[in-house]
Amino acid sequence: MANLIPPPTPQTLLPPLLACLPTAFASIRPPPALLPLLSPILRQRVQLLSDSASSPSDSWLLKLTWDRIRAEELPALVESEAFELHPVSNEIEFDDARIAGYRRLDVETLHSRIDIGDLRLTVIYLWCMGDTEGGGDGWRVAEVLPLESKEGIGREWKISIEEANEAIQQKSVSNTPAAGLTNGTPADEPNGISSNSAIDGAEDDDYWAQYDNALTSTPGPQPSPGPPADARAPRHGRTMSDAAYYSQYAQVQPDMDNDDPSADRNAIGESSLNGDTIAPTTQPAPSQPDSHLDSSAESPAPILFQPTTEHPRPYTATSEDGSSSAVVDRLEDSASMQSQTELAVRQHVASTMKSLHRLARSTGIGTAEFEGMIKTEVEMLRFEEGMEES
């Protein structure tokens, strides 16, 4: 809560910070003791920008101020005689340090301002909670600025923390005047700045109340703006049953269907193909009446033509000329395999000879000498074959 935040003490917060400022002229990197004194955002800014600095003009002292123009005044102030160490205490002495005011930007951001008249500096502190790098809750440096005149101090700075909290509450209420009413009467606001939750709750109620004016039923589908293909066909409404709806698909003409019922058949003429063209060939012949039946029974008409259906018969190994064709196929396959094998062997021998020739040349053996070696080996092979045959 805001009333539990202790006010900053200049005599405790300023000496560690002031002792680190003169070291900016000795190193472009900030001293390790400075980083825990800074707020998390300013700490990250100083670390990142100082790591990429390559010249003294990119001093980390300039990164303590967010305003680039006002930051250029800091080196001259730190080089002044006011920052010389006291010979007895070995610290930078200051007498005119006072709390100039407090400023709250939102629920979580509370600033305090300390003006140091002797050093012409202004240090703005930020109240940080849960800052493990800085040692827990406490005031951390948010910005270091050259001291301004009293006329330059804005109205947002208040004398106490309570006044800063009240200022941010009034600003929130003025932005949303209807948020502080509940059923036409002013709502009770809690102490501190936590009344923003009531404002947010009222805004949420107004938002969700808009759904009460919505229609409770979903309107039916609207008819197509174009005229229907068949004026006599019923429209697809909510009153049509499922069976009647899906039965309309039976009247749809597919694009790939050659039989178009809507075409004029008189212009095309009758087809000469009937479905019973081959019916006589597939129907069995009527059986003859028995001789012992009544002779007065009417005998069937004689059949003048009875076609027979013959199917091609495949040739097998036992069928006529089947064995000879199979032998020819096997001989052709064998000859083809033999020729492929012979070609592969010839290619292998040729590649082997090329490899041996390149190997011989690499060792200094000439082509003529290599040819003599090959001939000698061939003669030896012939001699061995003759010995084996004998």
Coordinates of C-alpha atoms in Angstrom, one line a residue:
M1 CA 0.0 0.0 0.0
A2 CA 1.1 3.6 -0.6
N3 CA 1.1 4.6 3.2
L4 CA 3.6 1.8 3.9
I5 CA 6.2 3.2 1.5
P6 CA 8.9 5.0 3.5
P7 CA 10.2 8.3 2.2
P8 CA 13.7 8.4 0.8
T9 CA 16.6 9.5 3.0
P10 CA 19.1 11.6 1.0
Q11 CA 22.0 11.0 3.5
T12 CA 21.7 7.2 2.9
L13 CA 20.9 7.0 -0.8
L14 CA 23.2 9.7 -2.3
P15 CA 26.8 8.9 -1.1
P16 CA 27.1 5.5 -2.9
L17 CA 25.8 7.1 -6.1
L18 CA 28.0 10.2 -6.0
A19 CA 31.1 8.1 -5.3
C20 CA 30.5 6.2 -8.6
L21 CA 30.0 9.2 -10.9
P22 CA 33.7 10.4 -11.2
T23 CA 34.8 6.9 -12.2
A24 CA 33.1 7.6 -15.6
F25 CA 36.3 9.4 -16.7
A26 CA 38.5 6.5 -15.9
S27 CA 36.6 3.6 -17.6
I28 CA 33.9 3.3 -20.2
R29 CA 32.4 0.5 -18.2
P30 CA 30.3 1.2 -15.1
P31 CA 31.7 0.1 -11.7
P32 CA 30.1 -3.0 -10.2
A33 CA 28.9 -1.0 -7.2
L34 CA 26.7 1.3 -9.4
L35 CA 24.4 -1.4 -10.9
P36 CA 22.6 -2.4 -7.7
L37 CA 21.7 1.3 -7.1
L38 CA 19.9 1.7 -10.4
S39 CA 16.3 0.7 -11.3
P40 CA 15.9 -2.5 -13.4
I41 CA 15.1 -0.5 -16.6
L42 CA 18.0 1.9 -16.1
R43 CA 20.3 -0.9 -15.1
Q44 CA 19.6 -2.8 -18.3
R45 CA 20.1 0.3 -20.4
V46 CA 23.5 1.1 -18.8
Q47 CA 24.7 -2.5 -19.2
L48 CA 23.7 -2.9 -22.8
L49 CA 24.9 0.4 -24.1
S50 CA 28.2 0.3 -22.1
D51 CA 29.0 -3.1 -23.5
S52 CA 28.8 -1.8 -27.0
A53 CA 30.8 1.4 -26.2
S54 CA 34.2 1.7 -27.9
S55 CA 35.3 5.3 -27.2
P56 CA 35.3 7.7 -24.2
S57 CA 32.6 9.7 -25.9
D58 CA 30.2 6.9 -25.2
S59 CA 30.6 7.1 -21.5
W60 CA 28.1 5.3 -19.3
L61 CA 27.5 8.6 -17.4
L62 CA 25.5 9.9 -20.4
K63 CA 23.2 6.8 -20.2
L64 CA 22.0 7.8 -16.7
T65 CA 19.8 10.5 -18.4
W66 CA 17.0 9.7 -20.9
D67 CA 17.1 13.2 -22.4
R68 CA 20.1 13.3 -24.7
I69 CA 20.4 17.1 -24.7
R70 CA 20.4 17.4 -20.9
A71 CA 22.8 14.4 -20.6
E72 CA 25.6 16.4 -22.3
E73 CA 25.6 18.7 -19.2
L74 CA 26.5 15.9 -16.8
P75 CA 30.2 15.5 -17.6
A76 CA 30.9 19.2 -16.9
L77 CA 29.1 19.1 -13.6
V78 CA 30.9 15.9 -12.4
E79 CA 34.3 17.4 -13.4
S80 CA 33.7 20.5 -11.2
E81 CA 35.4 21.1 -7.9
A82 CA 32.2 20.2 -6.0
F83 CA 32.9 16.5 -6.7
E84 CA 36.3 16.6 -5.1
L85 CA 36.7 14.2 -2.1
H86 CA 36.8 15.6 1.4
P87 CA 40.3 15.2 2.9
V88 CA 38.9 13.9 6.2
S89 CA 35.9 11.8 5.3
N90 CA 37.2 10.8 1.8
E91 CA 33.6 11.3 0.5
I92 CA 31.9 13.9 -1.6
E93 CA 30.3 16.4 0.7
F94 CA 26.9 17.9 0.2
D95 CA 24.7 20.0 2.5
D96 CA 21.8 21.2 0.5
A97 CA 19.9 18.0 -0.4
R98 CA 16.1 18.0 -0.1
I99 CA 13.2 16.0 -1.3
A100 CA 11.5 18.1 -4.0
G101 CA 8.4 16.0 -4.4
Y102 CA 6.6 12.8 -5.3
R103 CA 5.0 11.8 -8.5
R104 CA 2.8 8.7 -9.2
L105 CA 2.3 7.7 -12.8
D106 CA 0.1 4.7 -12.3
V107 CA -0.7 2.1 -9.6
E108 CA 2.8 0.6 -9.7
T109 CA 5.0 3.6 -10.5
L110 CA 6.0 6.1 -7.7
H111 CA 8.8 8.5 -8.2
S112 CA 10.6 10.7 -5.7
R113 CA 12.8 13.7 -6.5
I114 CA 15.9 14.8 -4.6
D115 CA 17.5 18.1 -5.5
I116 CA 21.2 18.6 -4.5
G117 CA 21.9 22.4 -4.6
D118 CA 25.6 22.1 -3.8
L119 CA 26.3 19.8 -6.8
R120 CA 23.6 21.2 -9.2
L121 CA 22.1 17.7 -9.6
T122 CA 18.7 16.2 -9.5
V123 CA 18.2 12.5 -8.8
I124 CA 14.9 10.8 -9.5
Y125 CA 14.3 7.6 -7.5
L126 CA 11.8 4.9 -8.3
W127 CA 10.2 2.7 -5.6
C128 CA 10.9 -0.9 -6.7
M129 CA 9.4 -4.1 -5.1
G130 CA 11.0 -7.5 -5.5
D131 CA 14.3 -6.2 -6.9
T132 CA 16.6 -9.1 -6.1
E133 CA 19.5 -7.6 -7.9
G134 CA 19.2 -4.4 -5.9
G135 CA 18.7 -6.1 -2.5
G136 CA 14.9 -6.3 -2.3
D137 CA 12.3 -3.5 -1.9
G138 CA 13.6 0.0 -1.8
W139 CA 14.3 3.3 -3.7
R140 CA 16.4 2.9 -6.9
V141 CA 17.9 5.5 -9.2
A142 CA 15.6 6.1 -12.2
E143 CA 17.4 9.1 -13.7
V144 CA 20.2 11.6 -13.0
L145 CA 19.6 15.2 -14.3
P146 CA 21.1 18.6 -14.1
L147 CA 19.3 20.7 -11.5
E148 CA 16.5 22.8 -12.8
S149 CA 15.1 26.0 -11.5
K150 CA 12.0 26.0 -9.4
E151 CA 10.0 27.3 -12.4
G152 CA 11.0 24.2 -14.3
I153 CA 9.4 21.8 -11.8
G154 CA 6.1 20.5 -13.1
R155 CA 2.9 20.5 -11.3
E156 CA 2.8 16.7 -11.3
W157 CA 5.2 16.7 -8.3
K158 CA 3.4 16.7 -5.0
I159 CA 4.7 17.4 -1.5
S160 CA 3.8 13.9 0.0
I161 CA 3.0 10.4 -1.2
E162 CA -0.6 10.8 -0.1
E163 CA -1.1 13.8 -2.3
A164 CA 0.4 12.0 -5.3
N165 CA -2.0 9.1 -4.7
E166 CA -5.0 11.5 -4.6
A167 CA -3.9 13.2 -7.8
I168 CA -3.8 10.0 -9.8
Q169 CA -7.2 9.0 -8.4
Q170 CA -8.8 12.3 -9.4
K171 CA -7.2 12.0 -12.8
S172 CA -8.7 8.5 -13.2
V173 CA -12.2 9.7 -12.1
S174 CA -12.1 12.7 -14.4
N175 CA -11.3 10.5 -17.4
T176 CA -14.3 8.1 -16.6
P177 CA -16.9 10.2 -14.8
A178 CA -19.6 7.5 -14.9
A179 CA -17.4 4.9 -13.4
G180 CA -17.8 6.1 -9.8
L181 CA -21.6 5.6 -9.7
T182 CA -23.4 2.4 -8.7
N183 CA -27.2 2.3 -9.2
G184 CA -27.3 6.2 -9.3
T185 CA -25.4 6.7 -6.0
P186 CA -21.7 7.3 -5.4
A187 CA -19.8 4.1 -4.7
D188 CA -17.5 3.7 -1.6
E189 CA -13.9 3.9 -2.7
P190 CA -11.2 2.1 -0.7
N191 CA -8.2 3.9 0.7
G192 CA -5.2 4.4 -1.5
I193 CA -5.2 3.9 -5.2
S194 CA -6.9 0.5 -5.4
S195 CA -10.2 2.2 -6.4
N196 CA -9.2 1.7 -10.1
S197 CA -10.5 -1.9 -9.7
A198 CA -14.0 -0.6 -9.1
I199 CA -13.7 1.6 -12.2
D200 CA -12.6 -1.4 -14.3
G201 CA -15.5 -3.4 -12.9
A202 CA -18.0 -0.9 -13.9
E203 CA -16.6 -0.7 -17.4
D204 CA -16.8 -4.5 -17.7
D205 CA -20.5 -4.4 -16.6
D206 CA -21.3 -1.9 -19.3
Y207 CA -19.6 -4.1 -21.9
W208 CA -21.3 -7.3 -21.0
A209 CA -24.7 -5.6 -20.6
Q210 CA -24.7 -5.0 -24.3
Y211 CA -25.4 -8.6 -24.9
D212 CA -28.8 -8.3 -23.2
N213 CA -30.1 -6.3 -26.1
A214 CA -29.1 -9.0 -28.6
L215 CA -31.7 -11.1 -30.4
T216 CA -32.5 -14.4 -28.6
S217 CA -33.1 -16.4 -31.8
T218 CA -31.1 -16.8 -35.0
P219 CA -32.9 -15.5 -38.1
G220 CA -33.5 -18.0 -40.9
P221 CA -31.6 -18.0 -44.2
Q222 CA -32.5 -15.3 -46.6
P223 CA -33.6 -16.2 -50.2
S224 CA -31.0 -15.8 -52.9
P225 CA -31.1 -12.4 -54.7
G226 CA -31.1 -14.1 -58.1
P227 CA -34.3 -15.5 -59.6
P228 CA -34.8 -19.3 -59.1
A229 CA -34.2 -21.7 -62.0
D230 CA -37.7 -23.1 -61.7
A231 CA -40.4 -20.9 -60.4
R232 CA -42.6 -23.9 -59.5
A233 CA -39.9 -25.5 -57.4
P234 CA -40.4 -24.9 -53.6
R235 CA -37.9 -22.7 -51.9
H236 CA -35.5 -24.0 -49.3
G237 CA -37.0 -22.7 -46.1
R238 CA -36.9 -23.9 -42.5
T239 CA -40.4 -25.4 -42.9
M240 CA -39.2 -28.0 -45.5
S241 CA -38.6 -31.5 -44.1
D242 CA -35.2 -33.2 -44.5
A243 CA -36.7 -35.9 -46.9
A244 CA -38.1 -33.2 -49.2
Y245 CA -34.9 -31.3 -49.1
Y246 CA -32.6 -34.2 -50.1
S247 CA -35.1 -35.5 -52.7
Q248 CA -34.4 -32.5 -54.8
Y249 CA -30.9 -33.7 -55.6
A250 CA -32.4 -36.5 -57.7
Q251 CA -33.4 -33.9 -60.3
V252 CA -29.9 -32.5 -60.6
Q253 CA -28.2 -33.1 -64.0
P254 CA -24.5 -33.9 -63.6
D255 CA -22.1 -32.1 -66.0
M256 CA -20.4 -35.3 -67.1
D257 CA -23.6 -37.1 -67.9
N258 CA -24.2 -37.5 -71.7
D259 CA -27.9 -38.2 -71.2
D260 CA -29.5 -34.9 -70.9
P261 CA -33.3 -35.2 -70.3
S262 CA -33.8 -31.6 -71.2
A263 CA -32.5 -32.1 -74.8
D264 CA -34.9 -32.5 -77.8
R265 CA -35.0 -36.2 -78.7
N266 CA -36.9 -35.6 -81.9
A267 CA -34.0 -33.7 -83.4
I268 CA -31.6 -36.6 -82.5
G269 CA -33.8 -39.5 -83.7
E270 CA -34.3 -43.0 -82.3
S271 CA -31.3 -45.1 -81.4
S272 CA -30.6 -48.3 -83.4
L273 CA -29.2 -50.0 -80.3
N274 CA -31.7 -51.8 -78.2
G275 CA -31.1 -53.5 -74.9
D276 CA -32.2 -56.9 -76.1
T277 CA -29.9 -57.1 -79.1
I278 CA -28.0 -60.1 -77.8
A279 CA -30.9 -61.6 -75.8
P280 CA -31.5 -64.5 -78.3
T281 CA -27.9 -65.6 -78.0
T282 CA -28.0 -65.8 -74.2
Q283 CA -31.5 -67.4 -73.8
P284 CA -31.5 -71.2 -73.6
A285 CA -33.2 -73.2 -76.4
P286 CA -36.7 -74.3 -75.5
S287 CA -37.0 -78.0 -74.7
Q288 CA -38.8 -80.4 -77.1
P289 CA -42.2 -81.7 -75.9
D290 CA -42.3 -85.4 -74.9
S291 CA -43.8 -87.8 -77.4
H292 CA -46.2 -89.2 -74.9
L293 CA -47.9 -85.9 -74.4
D294 CA -51.1 -85.0 -76.0
S295 CA -50.6 -84.6 -79.7
S296 CA -53.2 -81.9 -79.8
A297 CA -50.8 -79.7 -77.8
E298 CA -49.4 -76.9 -79.8
S299 CA -45.7 -77.5 -80.7
P300 CA -43.3 -74.6 -80.5
A301 CA -42.0 -72.8 -83.5
P302 CA -38.9 -74.3 -85.1
I303 CA -35.6 -72.5 -84.4
L304 CA -34.0 -71.4 -87.6
F305 CA -30.7 -70.2 -86.1
Q306 CA -29.0 -70.9 -82.8
P307 CA -25.8 -69.0 -82.5
T308 CA -23.0 -70.4 -80.4
T309 CA -20.5 -68.4 -78.3
E310 CA -16.8 -69.4 -78.5
H311 CA -14.2 -68.0 -76.1
P312 CA -10.5 -67.9 -76.9
R313 CA -8.6 -70.7 -75.3
P314 CA -5.1 -69.9 -73.9
Y315 CA -2.2 -71.9 -74.9
T316 CA -0.4 -74.0 -72.3
A317 CA 2.8 -76.0 -72.2
T318 CA 0.8 -79.1 -73.2
S319 CA -1.2 -77.5 -75.9
E320 CA -0.2 -77.6 -79.6
D321 CA 3.0 -75.7 -80.5
G322 CA 3.1 -74.6 -76.9
S323 CA 6.4 -76.4 -76.0
S324 CA 8.3 -75.2 -79.0
S325 CA 7.5 -71.5 -78.3
A326 CA 8.5 -71.9 -74.7
V327 CA 11.9 -73.4 -75.7
V328 CA 12.5 -70.5 -78.2
D329 CA 11.8 -68.0 -75.4
R330 CA 14.2 -69.7 -73.0
L331 CA 17.0 -69.8 -75.7
E332 CA 16.5 -66.1 -76.5
D333 CA 16.6 -65.2 -72.8
S334 CA 19.8 -67.3 -72.3
A335 CA 21.5 -65.7 -75.3
S336 CA 20.6 -62.2 -74.1
M337 CA 22.0 -62.9 -70.6
Q338 CA 25.2 -64.3 -72.0
S339 CA 25.8 -61.3 -74.2
Q340 CA 25.2 -59.0 -71.3
T341 CA 27.6 -60.9 -69.1
E342 CA 30.3 -61.0 -71.8
L343 CA 29.9 -57.2 -72.2
A344 CA 30.2 -56.6 -68.5
V345 CA 33.4 -58.8 -68.3
R346 CA 35.0 -56.9 -71.2
Q347 CA 34.3 -53.6 -69.6
H348 CA 35.7 -54.8 -66.3
V349 CA 38.9 -56.0 -68.0
A350 CA 39.3 -52.8 -69.9
S351 CA 38.9 -50.7 -66.8
T352 CA 41.3 -52.9 -64.9
M353 CA 43.9 -52.5 -67.6
K354 CA 43.5 -48.7 -67.6
S355 CA 44.0 -48.7 -63.8
L356 CA 47.1 -50.8 -64.0
H357 CA 48.6 -48.6 -66.8
R358 CA 48.0 -45.4 -64.6
L359 CA 49.6 -47.2 -61.7
A360 CA 52.7 -48.2 -63.7
R361 CA 53.1 -44.7 -65.1
S362 CA 53.0 -43.3 -61.6
T363 CA 55.9 -45.5 -60.6
G364 CA 58.0 -44.6 -63.7
I365 CA 57.3 -47.6 -65.9
G366 CA 56.8 -46.6 -69.5
T367 CA 54.2 -47.8 -71.9
A368 CA 56.5 -50.1 -73.9
E369 CA 57.7 -51.8 -70.7
F370 CA 54.2 -52.1 -69.5
E371 CA 53.2 -53.8 -72.8
G372 CA 56.0 -56.3 -72.4
M373 CA 54.9 -57.2 -68.9
I374 CA 51.4 -57.8 -70.1
K375 CA 52.6 -60.0 -72.9
T376 CA 54.8 -62.0 -70.5
E377 CA 51.9 -62.6 -68.2
V378 CA 49.7 -63.8 -71.1
E379 CA 52.4 -66.2 -72.3
M380 CA 52.6 -67.6 -68.8
L381 CA 48.9 -68.1 -68.7
R382 CA 49.0 -70.0 -72.0
F383 CA 51.8 -72.2 -70.7
E384 CA 49.9 -73.0 -67.5
E385 CA 46.8 -73.9 -69.5
G386 CA 48.8 -76.3 -71.7
M387 CA 50.3 -77.9 -68.6
E388 CA 46.8 -78.5 -67.2
E389 CA 45.4 -80.0 -70.4
S390 CA 48.4 -82.5 -70.7

